[in-house]
Structures are given as C-alpha cells and as structure tokens.
PDB file of C-alpha atoms in Angstrom:
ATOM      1  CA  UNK W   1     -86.012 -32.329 -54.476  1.00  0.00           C
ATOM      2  CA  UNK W   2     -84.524 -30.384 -51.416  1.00  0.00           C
ATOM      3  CA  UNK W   3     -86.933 -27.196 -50.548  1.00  0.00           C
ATOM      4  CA  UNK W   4     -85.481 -24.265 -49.108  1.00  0.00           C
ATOM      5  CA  UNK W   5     -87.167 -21.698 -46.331  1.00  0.00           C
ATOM      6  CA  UNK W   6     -85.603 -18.255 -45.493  1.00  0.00           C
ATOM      7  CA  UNK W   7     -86.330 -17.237 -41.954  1.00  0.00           C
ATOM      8  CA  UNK W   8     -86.802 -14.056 -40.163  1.00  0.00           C
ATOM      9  CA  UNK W   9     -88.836 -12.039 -42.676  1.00  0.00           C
ATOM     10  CA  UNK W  10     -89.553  -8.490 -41.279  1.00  0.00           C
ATOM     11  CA  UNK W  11     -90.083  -6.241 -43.979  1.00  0.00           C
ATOM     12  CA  UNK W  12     -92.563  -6.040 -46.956  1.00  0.00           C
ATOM     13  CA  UNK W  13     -89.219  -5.565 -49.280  1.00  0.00           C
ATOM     14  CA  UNK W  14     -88.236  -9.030 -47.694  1.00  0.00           C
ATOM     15  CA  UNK W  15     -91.701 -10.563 -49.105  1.00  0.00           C
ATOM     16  CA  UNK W  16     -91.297  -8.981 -52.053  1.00  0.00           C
ATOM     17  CA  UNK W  17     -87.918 -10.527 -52.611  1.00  0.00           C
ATOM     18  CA  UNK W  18     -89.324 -13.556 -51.978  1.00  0.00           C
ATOM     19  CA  UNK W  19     -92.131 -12.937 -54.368  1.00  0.00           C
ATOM     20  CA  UNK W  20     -89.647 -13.394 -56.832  1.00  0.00           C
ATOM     21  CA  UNK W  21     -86.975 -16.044 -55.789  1.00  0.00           C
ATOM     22  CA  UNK W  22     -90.342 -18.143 -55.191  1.00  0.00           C
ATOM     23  CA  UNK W  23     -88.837 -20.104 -51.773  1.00  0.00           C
ATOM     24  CA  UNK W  24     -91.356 -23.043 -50.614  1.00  0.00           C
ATOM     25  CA  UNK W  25     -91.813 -21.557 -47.109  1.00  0.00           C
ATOM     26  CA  UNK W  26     -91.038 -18.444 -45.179  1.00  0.00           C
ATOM     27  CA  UNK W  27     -90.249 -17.617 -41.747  1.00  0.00           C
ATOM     28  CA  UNK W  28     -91.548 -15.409 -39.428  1.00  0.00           C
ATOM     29  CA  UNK W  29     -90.062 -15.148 -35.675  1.00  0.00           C
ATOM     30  CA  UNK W  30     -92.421 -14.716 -32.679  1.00  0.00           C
ATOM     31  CA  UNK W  31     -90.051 -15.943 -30.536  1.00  0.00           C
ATOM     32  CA  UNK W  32     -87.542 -13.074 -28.413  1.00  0.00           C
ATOM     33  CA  UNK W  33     -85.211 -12.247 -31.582  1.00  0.00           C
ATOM     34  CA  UNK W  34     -83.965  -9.365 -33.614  1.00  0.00           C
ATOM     35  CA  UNK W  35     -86.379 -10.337 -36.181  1.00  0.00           C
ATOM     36  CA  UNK W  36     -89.297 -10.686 -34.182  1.00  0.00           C
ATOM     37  CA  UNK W  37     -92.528  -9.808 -35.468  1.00  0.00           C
ATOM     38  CA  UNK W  38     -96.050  -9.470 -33.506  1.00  0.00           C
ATOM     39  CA  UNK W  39     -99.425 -10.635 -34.879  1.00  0.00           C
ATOM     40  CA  UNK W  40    -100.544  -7.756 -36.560  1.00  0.00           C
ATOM     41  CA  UNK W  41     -97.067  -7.358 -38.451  1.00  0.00           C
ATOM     42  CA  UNK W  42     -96.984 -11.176 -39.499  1.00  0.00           C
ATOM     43  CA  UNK W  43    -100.646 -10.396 -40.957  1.00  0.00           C
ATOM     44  CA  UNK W  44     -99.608  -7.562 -43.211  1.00  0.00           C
ATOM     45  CA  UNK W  45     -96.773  -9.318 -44.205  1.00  0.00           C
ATOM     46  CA  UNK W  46     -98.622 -12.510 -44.833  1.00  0.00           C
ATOM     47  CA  UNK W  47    -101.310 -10.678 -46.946  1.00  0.00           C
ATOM     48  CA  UNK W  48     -98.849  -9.543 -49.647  1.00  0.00           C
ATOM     49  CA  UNK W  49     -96.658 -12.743 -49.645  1.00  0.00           C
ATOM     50  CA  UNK W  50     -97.376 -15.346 -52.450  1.00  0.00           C
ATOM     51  CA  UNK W  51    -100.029 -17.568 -51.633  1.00  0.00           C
ATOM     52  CA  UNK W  52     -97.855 -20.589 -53.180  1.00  0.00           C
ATOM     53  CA  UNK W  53     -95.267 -20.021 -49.945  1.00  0.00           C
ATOM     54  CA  UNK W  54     -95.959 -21.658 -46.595  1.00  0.00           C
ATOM     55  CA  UNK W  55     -95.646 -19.249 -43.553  1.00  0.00           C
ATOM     56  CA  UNK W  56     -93.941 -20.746 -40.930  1.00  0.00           C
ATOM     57  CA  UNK W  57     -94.553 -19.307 -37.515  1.00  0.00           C
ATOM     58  CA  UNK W  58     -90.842 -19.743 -35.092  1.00  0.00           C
ATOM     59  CA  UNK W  59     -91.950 -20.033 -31.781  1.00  0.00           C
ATOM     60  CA  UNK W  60     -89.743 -20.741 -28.050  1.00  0.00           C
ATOM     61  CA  UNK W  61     -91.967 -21.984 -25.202  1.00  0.00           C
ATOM     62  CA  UNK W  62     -94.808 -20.349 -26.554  1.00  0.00           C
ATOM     63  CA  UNK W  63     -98.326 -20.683 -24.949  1.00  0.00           C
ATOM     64  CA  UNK W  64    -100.265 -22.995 -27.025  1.00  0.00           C
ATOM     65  CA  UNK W  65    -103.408 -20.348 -27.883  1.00  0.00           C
ATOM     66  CA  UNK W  66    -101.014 -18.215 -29.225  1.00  0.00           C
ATOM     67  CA  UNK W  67    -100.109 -20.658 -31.621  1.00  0.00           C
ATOM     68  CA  UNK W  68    -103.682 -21.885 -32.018  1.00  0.00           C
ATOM     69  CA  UNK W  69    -105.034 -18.514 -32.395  1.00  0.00           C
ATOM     70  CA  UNK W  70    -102.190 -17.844 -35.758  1.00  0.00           C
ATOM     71  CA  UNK W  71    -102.850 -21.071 -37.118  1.00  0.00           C
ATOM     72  CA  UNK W  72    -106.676 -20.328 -36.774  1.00  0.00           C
ATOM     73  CA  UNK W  73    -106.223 -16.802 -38.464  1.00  0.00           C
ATOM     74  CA  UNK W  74    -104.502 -18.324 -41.245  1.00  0.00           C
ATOM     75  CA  UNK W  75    -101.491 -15.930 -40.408  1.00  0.00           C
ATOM     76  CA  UNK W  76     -98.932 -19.165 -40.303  1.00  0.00           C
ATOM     77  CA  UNK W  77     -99.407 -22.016 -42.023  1.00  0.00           C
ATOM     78  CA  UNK W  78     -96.660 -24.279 -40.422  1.00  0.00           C
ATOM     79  CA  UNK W  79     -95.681 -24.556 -36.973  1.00  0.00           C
ATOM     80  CA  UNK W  80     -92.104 -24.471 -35.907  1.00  0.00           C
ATOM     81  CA  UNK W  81     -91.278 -24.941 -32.013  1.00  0.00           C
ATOM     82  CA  UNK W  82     -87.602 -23.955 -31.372  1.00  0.00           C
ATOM     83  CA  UNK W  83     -87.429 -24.239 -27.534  1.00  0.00           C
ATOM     84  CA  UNK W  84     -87.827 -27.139 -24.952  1.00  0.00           C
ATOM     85  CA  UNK W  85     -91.282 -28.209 -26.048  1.00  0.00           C
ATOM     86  CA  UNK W  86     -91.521 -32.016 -25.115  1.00  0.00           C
ATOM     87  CA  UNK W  87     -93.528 -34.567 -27.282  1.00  0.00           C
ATOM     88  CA  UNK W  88     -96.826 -33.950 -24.592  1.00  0.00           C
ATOM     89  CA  UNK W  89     -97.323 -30.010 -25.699  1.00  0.00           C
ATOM     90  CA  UNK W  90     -96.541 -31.597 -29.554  1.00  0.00           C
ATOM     91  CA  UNK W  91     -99.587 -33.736 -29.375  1.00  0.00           C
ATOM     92  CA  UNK W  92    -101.971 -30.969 -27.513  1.00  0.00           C
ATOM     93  CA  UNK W  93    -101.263 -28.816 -30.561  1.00  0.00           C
ATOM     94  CA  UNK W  94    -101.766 -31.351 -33.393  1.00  0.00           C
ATOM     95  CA  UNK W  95    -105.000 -32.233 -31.807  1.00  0.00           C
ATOM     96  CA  UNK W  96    -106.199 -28.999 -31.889  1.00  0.00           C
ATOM     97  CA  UNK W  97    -104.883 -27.619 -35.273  1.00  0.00           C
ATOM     98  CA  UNK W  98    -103.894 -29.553 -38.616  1.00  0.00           C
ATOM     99  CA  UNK W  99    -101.435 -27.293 -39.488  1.00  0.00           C
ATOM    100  CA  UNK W 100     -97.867 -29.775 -39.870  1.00  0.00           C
ATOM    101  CA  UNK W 101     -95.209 -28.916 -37.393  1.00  0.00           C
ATOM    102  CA  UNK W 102     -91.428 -28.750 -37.059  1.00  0.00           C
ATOM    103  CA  UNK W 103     -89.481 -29.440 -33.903  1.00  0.00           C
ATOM    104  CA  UNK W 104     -85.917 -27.723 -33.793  1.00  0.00           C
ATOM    105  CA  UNK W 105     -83.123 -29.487 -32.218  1.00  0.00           C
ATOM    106  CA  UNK W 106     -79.678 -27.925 -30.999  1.00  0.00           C
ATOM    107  CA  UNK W 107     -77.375 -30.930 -31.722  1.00  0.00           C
ATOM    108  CA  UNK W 108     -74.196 -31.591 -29.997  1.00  0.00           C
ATOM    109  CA  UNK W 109     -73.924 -34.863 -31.079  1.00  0.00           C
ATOM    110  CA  UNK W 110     -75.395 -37.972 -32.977  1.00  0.00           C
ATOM    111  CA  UNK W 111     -77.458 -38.894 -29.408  1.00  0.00           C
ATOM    112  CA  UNK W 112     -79.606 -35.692 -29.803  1.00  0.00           C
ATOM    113  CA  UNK W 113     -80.995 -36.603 -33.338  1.00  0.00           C
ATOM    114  CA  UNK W 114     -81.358 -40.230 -31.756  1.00  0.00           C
ATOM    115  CA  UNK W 115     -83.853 -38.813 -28.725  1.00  0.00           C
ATOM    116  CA  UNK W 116     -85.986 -36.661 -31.270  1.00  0.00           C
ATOM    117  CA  UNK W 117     -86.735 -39.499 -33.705  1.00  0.00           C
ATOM    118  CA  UNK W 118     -89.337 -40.443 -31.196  1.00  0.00           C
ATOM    119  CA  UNK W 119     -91.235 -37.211 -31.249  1.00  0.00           C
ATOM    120  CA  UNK W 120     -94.739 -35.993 -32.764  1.00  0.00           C
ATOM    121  CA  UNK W 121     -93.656 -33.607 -34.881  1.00  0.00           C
ATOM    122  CA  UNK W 122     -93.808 -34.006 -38.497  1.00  0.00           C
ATOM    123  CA  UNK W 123     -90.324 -32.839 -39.195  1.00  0.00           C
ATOM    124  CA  UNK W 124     -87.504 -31.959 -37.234  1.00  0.00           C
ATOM    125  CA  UNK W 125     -84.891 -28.866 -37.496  1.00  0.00           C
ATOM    126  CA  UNK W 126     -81.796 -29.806 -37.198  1.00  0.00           C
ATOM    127  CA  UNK W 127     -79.514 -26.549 -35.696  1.00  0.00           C
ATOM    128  CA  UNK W 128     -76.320 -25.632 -33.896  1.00  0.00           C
ATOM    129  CA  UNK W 129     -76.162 -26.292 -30.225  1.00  0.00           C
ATOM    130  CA  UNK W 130     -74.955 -22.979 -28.221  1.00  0.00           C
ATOM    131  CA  UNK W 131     -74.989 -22.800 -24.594  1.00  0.00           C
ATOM    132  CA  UNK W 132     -78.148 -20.595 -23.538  1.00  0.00           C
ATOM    133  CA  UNK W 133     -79.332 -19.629 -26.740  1.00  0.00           C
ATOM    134  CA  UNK W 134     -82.389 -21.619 -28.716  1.00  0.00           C
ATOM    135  CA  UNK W 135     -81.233 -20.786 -32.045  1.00  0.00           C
ATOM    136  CA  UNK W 136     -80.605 -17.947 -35.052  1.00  0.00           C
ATOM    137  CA  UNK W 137     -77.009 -17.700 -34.360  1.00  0.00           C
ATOM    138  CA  UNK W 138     -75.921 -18.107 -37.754  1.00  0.00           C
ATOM    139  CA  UNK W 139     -73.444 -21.040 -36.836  1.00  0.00           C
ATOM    140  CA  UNK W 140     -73.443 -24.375 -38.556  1.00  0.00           C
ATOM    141  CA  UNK W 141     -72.604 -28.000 -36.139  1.00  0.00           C
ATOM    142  CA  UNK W 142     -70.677 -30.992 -37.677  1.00  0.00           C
ATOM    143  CA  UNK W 143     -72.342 -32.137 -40.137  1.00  0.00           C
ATOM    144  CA  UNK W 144     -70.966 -35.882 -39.952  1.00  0.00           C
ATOM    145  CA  UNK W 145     -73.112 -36.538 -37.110  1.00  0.00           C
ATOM    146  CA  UNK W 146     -76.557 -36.602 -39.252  1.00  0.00           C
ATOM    147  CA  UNK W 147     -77.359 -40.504 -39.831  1.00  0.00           C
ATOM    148  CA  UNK W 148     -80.254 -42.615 -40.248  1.00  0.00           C
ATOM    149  CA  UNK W 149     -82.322 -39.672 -40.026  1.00  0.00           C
ATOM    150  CA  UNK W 150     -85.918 -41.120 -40.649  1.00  0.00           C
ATOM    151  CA  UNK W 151     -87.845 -38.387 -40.310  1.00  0.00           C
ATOM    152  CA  UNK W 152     -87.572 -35.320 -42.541  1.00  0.00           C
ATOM    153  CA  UNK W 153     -85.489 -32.586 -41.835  1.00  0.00           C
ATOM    154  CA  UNK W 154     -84.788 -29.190 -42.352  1.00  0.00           C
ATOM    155  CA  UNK W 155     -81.107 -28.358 -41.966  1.00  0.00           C
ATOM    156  CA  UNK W 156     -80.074 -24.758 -40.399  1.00  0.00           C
ATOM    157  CA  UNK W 157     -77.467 -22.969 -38.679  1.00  0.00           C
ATOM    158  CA  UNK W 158     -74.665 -20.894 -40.761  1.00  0.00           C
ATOM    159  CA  UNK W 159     -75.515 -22.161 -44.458  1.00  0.00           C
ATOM    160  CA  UNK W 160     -74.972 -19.871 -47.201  1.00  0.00           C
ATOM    161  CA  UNK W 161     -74.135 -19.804 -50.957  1.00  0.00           C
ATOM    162  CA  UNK W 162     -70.992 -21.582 -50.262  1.00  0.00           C
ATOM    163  CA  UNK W 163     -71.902 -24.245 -48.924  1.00  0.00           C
ATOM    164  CA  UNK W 164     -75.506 -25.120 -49.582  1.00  0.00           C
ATOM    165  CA  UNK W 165     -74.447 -27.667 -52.653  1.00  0.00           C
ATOM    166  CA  UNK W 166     -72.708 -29.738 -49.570  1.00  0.00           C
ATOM    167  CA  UNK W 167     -75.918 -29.686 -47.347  1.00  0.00           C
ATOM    168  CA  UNK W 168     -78.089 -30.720 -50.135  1.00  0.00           C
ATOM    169  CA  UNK W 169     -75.480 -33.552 -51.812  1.00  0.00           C
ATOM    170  CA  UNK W 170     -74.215 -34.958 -48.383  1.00  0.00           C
ATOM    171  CA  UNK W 171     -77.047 -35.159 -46.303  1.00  0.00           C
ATOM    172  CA  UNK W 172     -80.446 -34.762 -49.200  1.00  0.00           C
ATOM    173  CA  UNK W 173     -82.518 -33.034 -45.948  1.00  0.00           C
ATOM    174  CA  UNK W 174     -86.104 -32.017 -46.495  1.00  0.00           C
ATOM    175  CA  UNK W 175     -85.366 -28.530 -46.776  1.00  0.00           C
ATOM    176  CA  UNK W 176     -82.310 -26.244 -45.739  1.00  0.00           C
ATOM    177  CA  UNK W 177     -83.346 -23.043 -43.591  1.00  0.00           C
ATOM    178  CA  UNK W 178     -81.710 -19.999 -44.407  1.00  0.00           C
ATOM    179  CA  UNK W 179     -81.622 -16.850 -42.153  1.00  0.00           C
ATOM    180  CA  UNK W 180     -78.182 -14.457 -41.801  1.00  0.00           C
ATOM    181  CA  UNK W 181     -77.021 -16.925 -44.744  1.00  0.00           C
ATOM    182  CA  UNK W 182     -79.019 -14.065 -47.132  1.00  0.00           C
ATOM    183  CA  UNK W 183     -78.474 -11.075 -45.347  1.00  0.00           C
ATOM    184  CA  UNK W 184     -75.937  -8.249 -45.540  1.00  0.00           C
ATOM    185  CA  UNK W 185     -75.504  -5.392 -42.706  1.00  0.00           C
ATOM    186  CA  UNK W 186     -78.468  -7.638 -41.064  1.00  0.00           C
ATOM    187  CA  UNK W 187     -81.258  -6.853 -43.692  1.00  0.00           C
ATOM    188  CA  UNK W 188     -82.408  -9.330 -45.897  1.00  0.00           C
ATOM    189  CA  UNK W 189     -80.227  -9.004 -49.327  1.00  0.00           C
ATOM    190  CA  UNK W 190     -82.670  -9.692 -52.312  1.00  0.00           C
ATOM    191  CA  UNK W 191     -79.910 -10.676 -54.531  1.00  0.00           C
ATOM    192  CA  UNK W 192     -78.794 -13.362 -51.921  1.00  0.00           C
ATOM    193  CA  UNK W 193     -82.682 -14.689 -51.384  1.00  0.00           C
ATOM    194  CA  UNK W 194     -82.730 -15.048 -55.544  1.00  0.00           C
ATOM    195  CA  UNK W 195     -79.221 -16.437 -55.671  1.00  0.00           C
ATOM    196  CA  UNK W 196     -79.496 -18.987 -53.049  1.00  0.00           C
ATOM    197  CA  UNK W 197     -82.766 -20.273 -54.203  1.00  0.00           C
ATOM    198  CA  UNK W 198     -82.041 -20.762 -57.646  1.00  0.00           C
ATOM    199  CA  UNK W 199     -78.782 -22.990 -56.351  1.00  0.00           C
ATOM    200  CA  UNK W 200     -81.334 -25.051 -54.471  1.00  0.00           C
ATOM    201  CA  UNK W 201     -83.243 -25.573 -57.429  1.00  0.00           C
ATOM    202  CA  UNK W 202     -80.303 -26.139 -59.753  1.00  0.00           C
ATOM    203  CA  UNK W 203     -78.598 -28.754 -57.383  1.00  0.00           C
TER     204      UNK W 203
END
C-alpha cells in the first residue's frame, strides 16, 4: 500500500489536522523555506503530534551535527536531504545515526533517477527539476520518465486531489509527498489533509 507524507507542517492546527487524517509521516522544513521551522518549534510541534507518525526532518546542505543532534533528540525521526548531498556525507550520517534516510532528486530526465540508484540512502524523492531552486515549488515533472525504479520512492512536486489516483496507479511509489497540494491561501487546509489521505487509503 502507497503511504502518504504532508510536508511543511508549521502550526499546532497543522498537527492537529494530522492527528486526525492519521498520514504515515510528516514533514518539517529546516531548510531556507516559507515553512521553515527551528529546533525548538519542531519540538513543540513534535510533542503533540501522534506518536504513530514519522517526523521527517527536510534538510539542504545541512551540517551533519545538526542533523545528528535532531535525530539524537528524537525531534525527527527520518532524515530527508533535499540539496547536493553526495553518497560520502550519506554514509557519514548513517554511521552515526539509525534513523532511515531519503535523498531528493530534481529530475529532468530518466538519466537523473539512473545516477541516484547508486546512492546510500534508503529511499529516494523523486521532485521537479527548477533551475536554482532545491525544491517546494509545487510543480509536478513528466511522469513517463520513472522506470525500473528499484529503490523506493516517494513521489512529490504539484500532486493534489486530482491527480493522486494517477501517481499511485501508474507509478505504485513508496509514498507520495504532499505540500501546497493541501493548502489554501498558503496555510495548511484540514479538510484537504483528511481528504487527500483518505484517497490514498481508498486507492
């Protein structure tokens, strides 16, 4: 069964909407972002969110104790690494902390899924390339290029209610990641967060 992880939580309403819908992992952004959140918001918000939901910390080009020192604090409990980390910083981290970890790639074509397949990580992210930006953009890639795709992935970048069934029946990823696809006025939209998990669940 496909899982399904909404990004960029900010707000205690947001983990209380997910309280309900009952997601298997959240997302919190420590990378640059408009939904960046520090250490000591990520705690509070990780205090009241279901213990039943992973945590997944987004990081870009982060220093490694950072990421060490979250994991360590139990404030994430999944790493995801959305900027030009290369397969040496991958295996520093995993032999310092168990925690599993994601490695996001901004695909332009079939040849960037081909590079990553050789990588540490435990699951890749497969996202929208855009010139200068590491993801979060809200905008989806062509889909036809995913083949082959060994390891598991999470699929991201402009899905929504309409077109989630697709992701899920075309390409059966891991899990689809969900960020601006739940939102409205850029707030997280309970309704959407129930909605779009139950369609997860029901397809």
């Amino acid at each position: 069964m496909t899982r399904i992880k909404i990004c960029g939580l900010v707000r205690k309403q947001d983990i209380d909407a997910v309280n309900i819908a009952m997601p298997d992992y959240v997302g919190f952004v420590f990378a640059k972002s408009k939904r960046q959140v520090d250490e000591g918001r990520a705690k509070l918000l990780k205090a009241c969110l279901n213990p039943s939901i992973k945590a997944v910390g987004v990081f870009v080009n982060e220093d490694i104790r950072t990421i060490i020192k979250l994991c360590c604090s139990d404030v994430i409990d999944v790493i995801q690494l959305h900027g030009d980390e290369d397969d040496v910083y991958i295996r520093k981290l995993k032999s310092s902390v168990p925690n599993r970890i994601i490695k996001a790639i901004r695909v332009k074509d079939q040849d960037d899924i081909k590079k990553a397949m050789h990588l540490s990580c435990d699951y890749l992210l497969l996202d929208a390339y855009h010139e200068g930006q590491y993801g979060g953009t809200g905008r989806s890639f062509d889909w036809s290029v995913i083949e082959n795709v060994s390891k598991p992935f999470f699929l991201a970048g402009g899905i929504n209610c309409s077109n989630i069934a697709q992701a899920i029946e075309m390409h059966k990823p891991f899990c689809i990641d969900v960020s601006s696809g739940v939102e409205t006025d850029g707030y997280k939209d309970p309704r959407k967060i129930i909605d779009i998990v139950a369609r997860v669940r029901q397809t």
